[in-house]
Amino acid sequence: MGRPPSSAKDGVKKGPWDAEEDKKLVDFISKHGPGCWISLPKLAGLNRCGKSCRLRWINYLRPDIKRGNFTAEEEQQILRLHAILGNKWSAIAMQLPGRTDNEIKNYWNTHLKKRLIRMGYDPMTHEPRTDLMACLRVLAMSNNGLNDLLNHNPLDVNAVKLDYLKQILQSTDAGAPNLVSSISTPLLKGSPLLNSLPQLENQQASFSMGATSSLHLQPLHHPITTALSASPMDLQIDPQVTFPPSLDSMPFDGTAARLSCGFFQGDNLVENISAAWDFESASDFVPSFISDADTPVSNPGDVRSSSSLHCGGGASGRSSPWTEIFFDHSIIQ
DNA sequence: AAGCGTCCCAACCGCAGGTTG
DNA sequence: GCAACCTGCGGTTGGGACGCT
């Protein structure tokens, strides 16, 4: 568990602690108290840096550390405190005797945050995230309906693709309070793929999102994709738009498309997400998530790969919960 | 049984703030 | 006032454990 043993420039040992090191540290601190962490390693006969000793003592060796699973009461307390304090793990730990900030942080990241997400709450604000539902439905189709179709009729890939596109374009959310946009599909005209399904042309599709959402649909793998991503296809849906007529004649090779949603607070984009569909092969048909650039998320199941999605309004460097929202949500699963 | 992907968590890193000389 | 040092915090890493195919 943990980091592999390694040596720093000055020869100080790093990585997991062994029993002998633990004993030296415990013996020294029980005799002399924690004191100065910088000089402690030398005095205790440890080939570690003071920082490492401090961390080991505070997070593992301290006699008042409580071991074992978190109780339901502790979970509730963490949730309550996190709603008030945010990621102030040390402040939260002060209210939970025997628990360390590191332990609480780990427990939050591996259990409680995901649980909140599954329940439809934003783990940072602890507020319901109703504005995500339209995108979740689109993505649910991708993970369930599409795969089912492929499994049942693997040979008729084009039919599956068309059906999938149709589902996306027909998706509605009558239950949500903000039914704000409608999107026509002239963009898809001319696609060899779509020509085989005439009724799809000019079809109106409704997407339900927050009243200040944006949406764009654009072809990938196209020479002018880059130019398009800046404008004019990034559309502010407030309250109702259709694709600009100029896009009617845009070539679409039928191999890929991207759905992108931006969420705004006032004029500020606080979150932008995209899903891309690659129609080149059936196996690539599950959408991949992309950030504001064209960098696909290589391993969307691993939350650590989601760092390319920036969560606005928080501290810099904070990883976005959005990928988890999609892949952990009960609708998806 | 083997291979693979994901989960979990101990430990590391960088940084900010406080203290000391 | 300033630099060096020390401590504490929050974010991130990475490998063993585990589960699934």
Short mmCIF file of C-alpha atoms (C1' of nucleotides) in Angstrom, two decimals:
data_model
loop_
_atom_site.label_atom_id
_atom_site.label_comp_id
_atom_site.label_asym_id
_atom_site.label_seq_id
_atom_site.Cartn_x
_atom_site.Cartn_y
_atom_site.Cartn_z
CA MET A 1 0.00 0.00 0.00
CA GLY A 2 1.15 3.52 -0.63
CA ARG A 3 4.26 4.77 -2.33
CA PRO A 4 7.14 2.50 -3.18
CA PRO A 5 10.34 2.94 -1.21
CA SER A 6 12.50 5.53 -2.82
CA SER A 7 15.36 7.77 -1.89
CA ALA A 8 15.44 11.52 -2.02
CA LYS A 9 18.47 13.46 -3.07
CA ASP A 10 19.81 13.53 0.48
CA GLY A 11 19.32 9.80 0.97
CA VAL A 12 16.25 10.18 3.20
CA LYS A 13 13.96 7.20 2.94
CA LYS A 14 10.51 7.61 1.48
CA GLY A 15 7.56 5.32 0.98
CA PRO A 16 5.79 2.96 3.38
CA TRP A 17 6.98 2.75 6.96
CA ASP A 18 8.12 -0.57 8.36
CA ALA A 19 7.49 -1.86 11.89
CA GLU A 20 10.96 -0.96 13.10
CA GLU A 21 10.60 2.66 12.01
CA ASP A 22 7.18 2.85 13.64
CA LYS A 23 8.62 1.53 16.90
CA LYS A 24 11.46 4.04 16.87
CA LEU A 25 9.05 6.89 16.27
CA VAL A 26 6.57 5.78 18.91
CA ASP A 27 9.31 5.15 21.46
CA PHE A 28 10.86 8.54 20.89
CA ILE A 29 7.62 10.49 21.04
CA SER A 30 6.37 8.62 24.10
CA LYS A 31 9.60 9.61 25.88
CA HIS A 32 10.10 13.14 24.59
CA GLY A 33 6.84 14.23 23.02
CA PRO A 34 6.51 15.38 19.41
CA GLY A 35 8.62 18.52 19.81
CA CYS A 36 10.53 19.74 16.77
CA TRP A 37 9.74 17.57 13.78
CA ILE A 38 12.79 18.68 11.85
CA SER A 39 15.26 17.45 14.46
CA LEU A 40 13.17 14.45 15.54
CA PRO A 41 14.33 11.99 12.86
CA LYS A 42 17.97 12.45 13.76
CA LEU A 43 17.33 12.20 17.48
CA ALA A 44 15.09 9.16 17.06
CA GLY A 45 17.53 7.43 14.71
CA LEU A 46 15.21 7.55 11.73
CA ASN A 47 16.30 8.05 8.14
CA ARG A 48 13.19 10.06 7.36
CA CYS A 49 12.38 13.71 6.93
CA GLY A 50 10.55 15.47 9.74
CA LYS A 51 7.54 15.98 7.58
CA SER A 52 7.21 12.27 6.97
CA CYS A 53 7.54 11.55 10.70
CA ARG A 54 4.88 14.05 11.57
CA LEU A 55 2.49 12.63 8.99
CA ARG A 56 3.09 9.07 10.17
CA TRP A 57 2.47 10.01 13.76
CA ILE A 58 -0.60 12.13 13.18
CA ASN A 59 -2.30 9.85 10.67
CA TYR A 60 -1.34 6.43 11.95
CA LEU A 61 0.65 6.04 15.15
CA ARG A 62 -1.06 8.49 17.48
CA PRO A 63 -2.55 6.49 20.36
CA ASP A 64 -5.93 8.21 20.21
CA ILE A 65 -6.58 7.30 16.58
CA LYS A 66 -9.91 5.57 16.14
CA ARG A 67 -9.70 2.53 13.89
CA GLY A 68 -12.41 0.84 11.87
CA ASN A 69 -15.24 1.97 9.66
CA PHE A 70 -16.99 5.26 10.02
CA THR A 71 -20.29 5.01 11.87
CA ALA A 72 -23.54 6.35 10.47
CA GLU A 73 -23.35 9.16 13.02
CA GLU A 74 -19.86 10.06 11.90
CA GLU A 75 -20.96 10.05 8.26
CA GLN A 76 -23.83 12.38 9.03
CA GLN A 77 -21.50 14.65 10.94
CA ILE A 78 -19.01 14.77 8.07
CA LEU A 79 -21.77 15.56 5.59
CA ARG A 80 -23.16 18.26 7.83
CA LEU A 81 -19.77 19.81 8.50
CA HIS A 82 -18.71 19.61 4.87
CA ALA A 83 -21.83 21.48 3.85
CA ILE A 84 -20.75 24.27 6.18
CA LEU A 85 -16.98 24.17 5.98
CA GLY A 86 -16.26 22.73 2.54
CA ASN A 87 -12.95 20.91 2.11
CA LYS A 88 -11.60 22.13 5.45
CA TRP A 89 -10.61 18.64 6.47
CA SER A 90 -8.64 19.65 9.50
CA ALA A 91 -11.56 21.68 10.82
CA ILE A 92 -13.89 18.76 10.21
CA ALA A 93 -11.45 16.37 11.89
CA MET A 94 -11.45 18.53 15.03
CA GLN A 95 -15.13 17.73 15.44
CA LEU A 96 -14.56 13.98 15.07
CA PRO A 97 -12.35 12.75 17.91
CA GLY A 98 -9.95 10.01 16.84
CA ARG A 99 -10.34 10.69 13.13
CA THR A 100 -7.65 12.41 11.09
CA ASP A 101 -8.10 14.95 8.36
CA ASN A 102 -6.45 12.57 5.90
CA GLU A 103 -8.81 9.76 6.85
CA ILE A 104 -11.86 11.98 6.53
CA LYS A 105 -10.64 13.35 3.22
CA ASN A 106 -10.11 9.86 1.86
CA TYR A 107 -13.49 8.71 3.12
CA TRP A 108 -15.16 11.70 1.58
CA ASN A 109 -13.50 11.22 -1.80
CA THR A 110 -14.12 7.47 -1.99
CA HIS A 111 -17.56 7.16 -0.42
CA LEU A 112 -19.52 10.21 0.59
CA LYS A 113 -18.94 12.35 -2.47
CA LYS A 114 -19.99 9.55 -4.78
CA ARG A 115 -23.04 8.86 -2.69
CA LEU A 116 -24.13 12.49 -2.89
CA ILE A 117 -23.64 12.42 -6.64
CA ARG A 118 -25.71 9.28 -7.00
CA MET A 119 -28.44 10.94 -5.00
CA GLY A 120 -28.38 13.84 -7.43
CA TYR A 121 -26.62 16.36 -5.21
CA ASP A 122 -23.68 18.53 -6.02
CA PRO A 123 -20.97 17.38 -3.61
CA MET A 124 -19.55 20.88 -3.31
CA THR A 125 -22.74 22.81 -2.69
CA HIS A 126 -24.86 19.92 -1.37
CA GLU A 127 -27.66 21.26 -3.55
CA PRO A 128 -29.71 19.17 -6.02
CA ARG A 129 -28.39 19.28 -9.60
CA THR A 130 -31.61 19.27 -11.60
CA ASP A 131 -30.06 21.06 -14.58
CA LEU A 132 -28.09 17.95 -15.49
CA MET A 133 -30.99 15.71 -16.19
CA ALA A 134 -31.23 16.29 -19.92
CA CYS A 135 -27.61 15.41 -20.48
CA LEU A 136 -27.90 12.43 -18.19
CA ARG A 137 -30.74 11.09 -20.27
CA VAL A 138 -28.76 11.44 -23.45
CA LEU A 139 -25.85 9.66 -21.89
CA ALA A 140 -28.05 7.00 -20.37
CA MET A 141 -29.22 6.16 -23.84
CA SER A 142 -25.67 5.80 -24.93
CA ASN A 143 -24.75 3.36 -22.21
CA ASN A 144 -27.92 1.28 -22.14
CA GLY A 145 -30.07 1.48 -25.21
CA LEU A 146 -27.27 1.64 -27.68
CA ASN A 147 -25.34 -1.23 -26.24
CA ASP A 148 -28.50 -3.31 -26.13
CA LEU A 149 -29.15 -2.57 -29.75
CA LEU A 150 -25.63 -3.47 -30.71
CA ASN A 151 -25.80 -6.71 -28.79
CA HIS A 152 -29.06 -7.77 -30.37
CA ASN A 153 -28.27 -6.81 -33.92
CA PRO A 154 -24.53 -6.46 -34.30
CA LEU A 155 -24.57 -6.64 -38.08
CA ASP A 156 -26.86 -3.72 -38.74
CA VAL A 157 -24.55 -1.08 -37.37
CA ASN A 158 -25.85 1.76 -39.49
CA ALA A 159 -29.38 1.16 -38.32
CA VAL A 160 -28.20 1.27 -34.76
CA LYS A 161 -26.33 4.48 -35.34
CA LEU A 162 -29.34 6.10 -36.90
CA ASP A 163 -31.58 4.96 -34.14
CA TYR A 164 -29.17 6.32 -31.61
CA LEU A 165 -28.98 9.70 -33.28
CA LYS A 166 -32.72 9.74 -33.49
CA GLN A 167 -33.02 9.07 -29.79
CA ILE A 168 -30.63 11.88 -29.01
CA LEU A 169 -32.52 14.29 -31.18
CA GLN A 170 -35.87 13.22 -29.83
CA SER A 171 -34.90 13.29 -26.18
CA THR A 172 -37.22 15.35 -24.02
CA ASP A 173 -37.63 16.01 -20.37
CA ALA A 174 -41.17 17.06 -19.71
CA GLY A 175 -40.70 16.81 -15.98
CA ALA A 176 -38.06 19.46 -15.64
CA PRO A 177 -39.14 23.01 -14.98
CA ASN A 178 -37.07 24.73 -17.66
CA LEU A 179 -37.99 23.52 -21.10
CA VAL A 180 -36.12 26.23 -22.88
CA SER A 181 -34.66 25.13 -26.17
CA SER A 182 -35.44 23.46 -29.39
CA ILE A 183 -32.89 22.42 -31.95
CA SER A 184 -33.46 21.78 -35.59
CA THR A 185 -31.16 19.40 -37.37
CA PRO A 186 -30.20 20.95 -40.69
CA LEU A 187 -26.63 20.35 -39.64
CA LEU A 188 -27.15 16.70 -40.30
CA LYS A 189 -28.46 17.19 -43.80
CA GLY A 190 -26.29 15.74 -46.47
CA SER A 191 -24.86 13.03 -44.33
CA PRO A 192 -24.77 9.78 -46.31
CA LEU A 193 -25.71 8.06 -43.12
CA LEU A 194 -28.74 10.17 -42.47
CA ASN A 195 -29.94 10.25 -46.03
CA SER A 196 -31.20 6.74 -45.48
CA LEU A 197 -33.57 8.00 -42.85
CA PRO A 198 -35.44 10.88 -44.48
CA GLN A 199 -37.85 11.43 -41.64
CA LEU A 200 -35.00 12.54 -39.43
CA GLU A 201 -34.41 15.61 -41.50
CA ASN A 202 -35.79 18.83 -40.06
CA GLN A 203 -36.84 16.96 -37.00
CA GLN A 204 -37.27 19.13 -33.95
CA ALA A 205 -35.61 17.93 -30.82
CA SER A 206 -36.12 19.39 -27.40
CA PHE A 207 -33.54 19.48 -24.69
CA SER A 208 -34.39 20.53 -21.20
CA MET A 209 -31.72 22.38 -19.35
CA GLY A 210 -31.29 25.30 -17.07
CA ALA A 211 -32.61 28.59 -18.32
CA THR A 212 -29.09 29.83 -18.99
CA SER A 213 -27.59 26.83 -20.72
CA SER A 214 -25.80 26.64 -23.98
CA LEU A 215 -25.65 23.84 -26.45
CA HIS A 216 -23.91 23.10 -29.66
CA LEU A 217 -23.78 20.15 -31.98
CA GLN A 218 -20.93 19.93 -34.38
CA PRO A 219 -19.16 17.41 -36.58
CA LEU A 220 -15.77 16.14 -35.53
CA HIS A 221 -12.99 14.99 -37.82
CA HIS A 222 -13.76 17.87 -40.08
CA PRO A 223 -11.26 20.42 -41.37
CA ILE A 224 -13.25 23.33 -40.09
CA THR A 225 -14.15 21.86 -36.74
CA THR A 226 -11.55 23.90 -34.93
CA ALA A 227 -12.83 27.15 -36.32
CA LEU A 228 -16.37 26.18 -35.52
CA SER A 229 -15.62 25.38 -31.93
CA ALA A 230 -14.95 29.05 -31.22
CA SER A 231 -18.10 30.28 -32.95
CA PRO A 232 -20.69 30.51 -34.40
CA MET A 233 -21.93 27.12 -33.27
CA ASP A 234 -21.53 27.75 -29.56
CA LEU A 235 -25.08 28.78 -28.97
CA GLN A 236 -26.54 30.46 -25.95
CA ILE A 237 -29.92 28.88 -25.39
CA ASP A 238 -31.80 31.61 -23.71
CA PRO A 239 -34.56 31.04 -24.21
CA GLN A 240 -34.83 29.42 -27.63
CA VAL A 241 -32.55 28.97 -30.61
CA THR A 242 -32.12 26.96 -33.73
CA PHE A 243 -28.93 26.37 -35.60
CA PRO A 244 -27.99 29.27 -37.83
CA PRO A 245 -29.19 28.83 -41.40
CA SER A 246 -25.61 29.12 -42.59
CA LEU A 247 -24.95 25.71 -41.18
CA ASP A 248 -27.45 24.05 -43.48
CA SER A 249 -24.89 23.48 -46.14
CA MET A 250 -22.14 22.36 -43.88
CA PRO A 251 -20.70 19.03 -44.98
CA PHE A 252 -21.14 16.31 -42.45
CA ASP A 253 -19.40 13.07 -43.20
CA GLY A 254 -21.52 11.01 -40.86
CA THR A 255 -18.60 9.71 -38.88
CA ALA A 256 -18.73 11.71 -35.70
CA ALA A 257 -20.64 14.30 -33.74
CA ARG A 258 -20.25 16.19 -30.54
CA LEU A 259 -22.81 17.34 -28.03
CA SER A 260 -21.67 20.03 -25.70
CA CYS A 261 -23.37 21.79 -22.84
CA GLY A 262 -22.24 24.90 -21.05
CA PHE A 263 -23.73 26.09 -17.80
CA PHE A 264 -23.68 29.73 -16.91
CA GLN A 265 -24.09 31.87 -13.87
CA GLY A 266 -24.98 35.22 -15.32
CA ASP A 267 -22.52 35.75 -18.13
CA ASN A 268 -19.86 33.50 -16.66
CA LEU A 269 -19.37 30.01 -17.93
CA VAL A 270 -19.06 27.92 -14.80
CA GLU A 271 -19.00 24.52 -16.45
CA ASN A 272 -18.67 23.13 -19.89
CA ILE A 273 -19.01 19.49 -20.82
CA SER A 274 -19.01 17.63 -24.09
CA ALA A 275 -19.81 14.19 -25.31
CA ALA A 276 -18.45 12.94 -28.61
CA TRP A 277 -19.77 10.15 -30.75
CA ASP A 278 -17.52 8.48 -33.20
CA PHE A 279 -19.49 6.60 -35.80
CA GLU A 280 -16.51 5.09 -37.56
CA SER A 281 -16.97 1.77 -35.85
CA ALA A 282 -19.56 0.20 -33.63
CA SER A 283 -17.05 -0.33 -30.84
CA ASP A 284 -16.37 3.39 -30.65
CA PHE A 285 -19.96 4.25 -30.41
CA VAL A 286 -20.14 5.01 -26.72
CA PRO A 287 -19.56 8.72 -26.34
CA SER A 288 -16.30 9.94 -24.92
CA PHE A 289 -16.08 13.07 -22.84
CA ILE A 290 -14.02 15.98 -23.85
CA SER A 291 -13.09 19.17 -22.17
CA ASP A 292 -13.24 22.58 -23.74
CA ALA A 293 -10.37 21.46 -25.95
CA ASP A 294 -10.45 18.39 -28.18
CA THR A 295 -8.69 16.11 -25.71
CA PRO A 296 -10.69 12.94 -25.12
CA VAL A 297 -10.89 11.54 -21.62
CA SER A 298 -8.95 8.37 -22.08
CA ASN A 299 -10.27 6.49 -19.09
CA PRO A 300 -13.58 7.93 -18.02
CA GLY A 301 -14.20 5.23 -15.47
CA ASP A 302 -11.30 6.38 -13.38
CA VAL A 303 -12.23 9.64 -11.71
CA ARG A 304 -8.62 10.74 -11.70
CA SER A 305 -8.78 11.06 -15.46
CA SER A 306 -11.36 13.78 -15.19
CA SER A 307 -8.97 16.56 -14.35
CA SER A 308 -9.37 18.04 -17.81
CA LEU A 309 -12.87 19.04 -16.87
CA HIS A 310 -12.64 22.17 -14.81
CA CYS A 311 -15.21 22.88 -12.15
CA GLY A 312 -15.79 26.57 -12.06
CA GLY A 313 -16.33 28.60 -8.93
CA GLY A 314 -13.96 26.55 -6.80
CA ALA A 315 -10.35 26.61 -5.83
CA SER A 316 -7.87 26.34 -8.64
CA GLY A 317 -6.70 22.83 -9.37
CA ARG A 318 -9.75 21.20 -7.93
CA SER A 319 -10.80 18.27 -10.04
CA SER A 320 -14.25 18.34 -11.48
CA PRO A 321 -16.97 16.07 -10.17
CA TRP A 322 -18.77 16.03 -13.49
CA THR A 323 -17.37 12.87 -14.92
CA GLU A 324 -18.35 11.13 -11.75
CA ILE A 325 -21.78 12.61 -12.01
CA PHE A 326 -22.24 10.95 -15.35
CA PHE A 327 -20.69 7.60 -14.67
CA ASP A 328 -21.86 7.14 -11.12
CA HIS A 329 -25.38 8.34 -11.57
CA SER A 330 -28.04 5.68 -11.09
CA ILE A 331 -29.54 6.54 -14.45
CA ILE A 332 -26.30 5.62 -16.13
CA GLN A 333 -25.85 2.47 -14.10
"C1'" DA B 1 -6.44 -19.37 -13.37
"C1'" DA B 2 -5.15 -15.30 -15.64
"C1'" DG B 3 -5.72 -10.79 -17.15
"C1'" DC B 4 -7.63 -6.50 -16.64
"C1'" DG B 5 -9.85 -2.48 -14.67
"C1'" DT B 6 -11.27 -0.07 -10.61
"C1'" DC B 7 -11.16 0.99 -5.73
"C1'" DC B 8 -8.95 2.33 -1.67
"C1'" DC B 9 -5.89 4.77 1.22
"C1'" DA B 10 -1.09 5.66 3.02
"C1'" DA B 11 2.10 8.74 1.81
"C1'" DC B 12 3.98 12.40 -0.96
"C1'" DC B 13 4.05 17.18 -2.85
"C1'" DG B 14 3.49 22.04 -3.12
"C1'" DC B 15 2.02 25.91 -1.00
"C1'" DA B 16 0.53 29.23 2.57
"C1'" DG B 17 0.99 31.13 6.89
"C1'" DG B 18 3.41 31.63 11.19
"C1'" DT B 19 7.75 32.12 13.73
"C1'" DT B 20 12.44 33.30 14.48
"C1'" DG B 21 16.80 35.67 14.06
"C1'" DG C 1 11.70 44.63 6.66
"C1'" DC C 2 13.37 40.34 5.13
"C1'" DA C 3 15.00 35.78 4.53
"C1'" DA C 4 15.17 31.26 6.34
"C1'" DC C 5 12.97 27.88 8.69
"C1'" DC C 6 9.05 25.25 10.46
"C1'" DT C 7 4.37 23.59 10.60
"C1'" DG C 8 0.01 22.44 8.84
"C1'" DC C 9 -3.21 21.90 5.15
"C1'" DG C 10 -5.40 20.31 0.90
"C1'" DG C 11 -4.68 18.02 -3.39
"C1'" DT C 12 -2.65 14.26 -5.73
"C1'" DT C 13 -0.26 9.96 -6.52
"C1'" DG C 14 0.56 5.13 -7.12
"C1'" DG C 15 0.54 0.36 -5.96
"C1'" DG C 16 -1.76 -3.45 -3.43
"C1'" DA C 17 -6.38 -5.32 -2.92
"C1'" DC C 18 -10.35 -6.65 -4.94
"C1'" DG C 19 -13.87 -7.85 -8.26
"C1'" DC C 20 -15.23 -8.98 -12.79
"C1'" DT C 21 -14.77 -11.34 -17.19
#
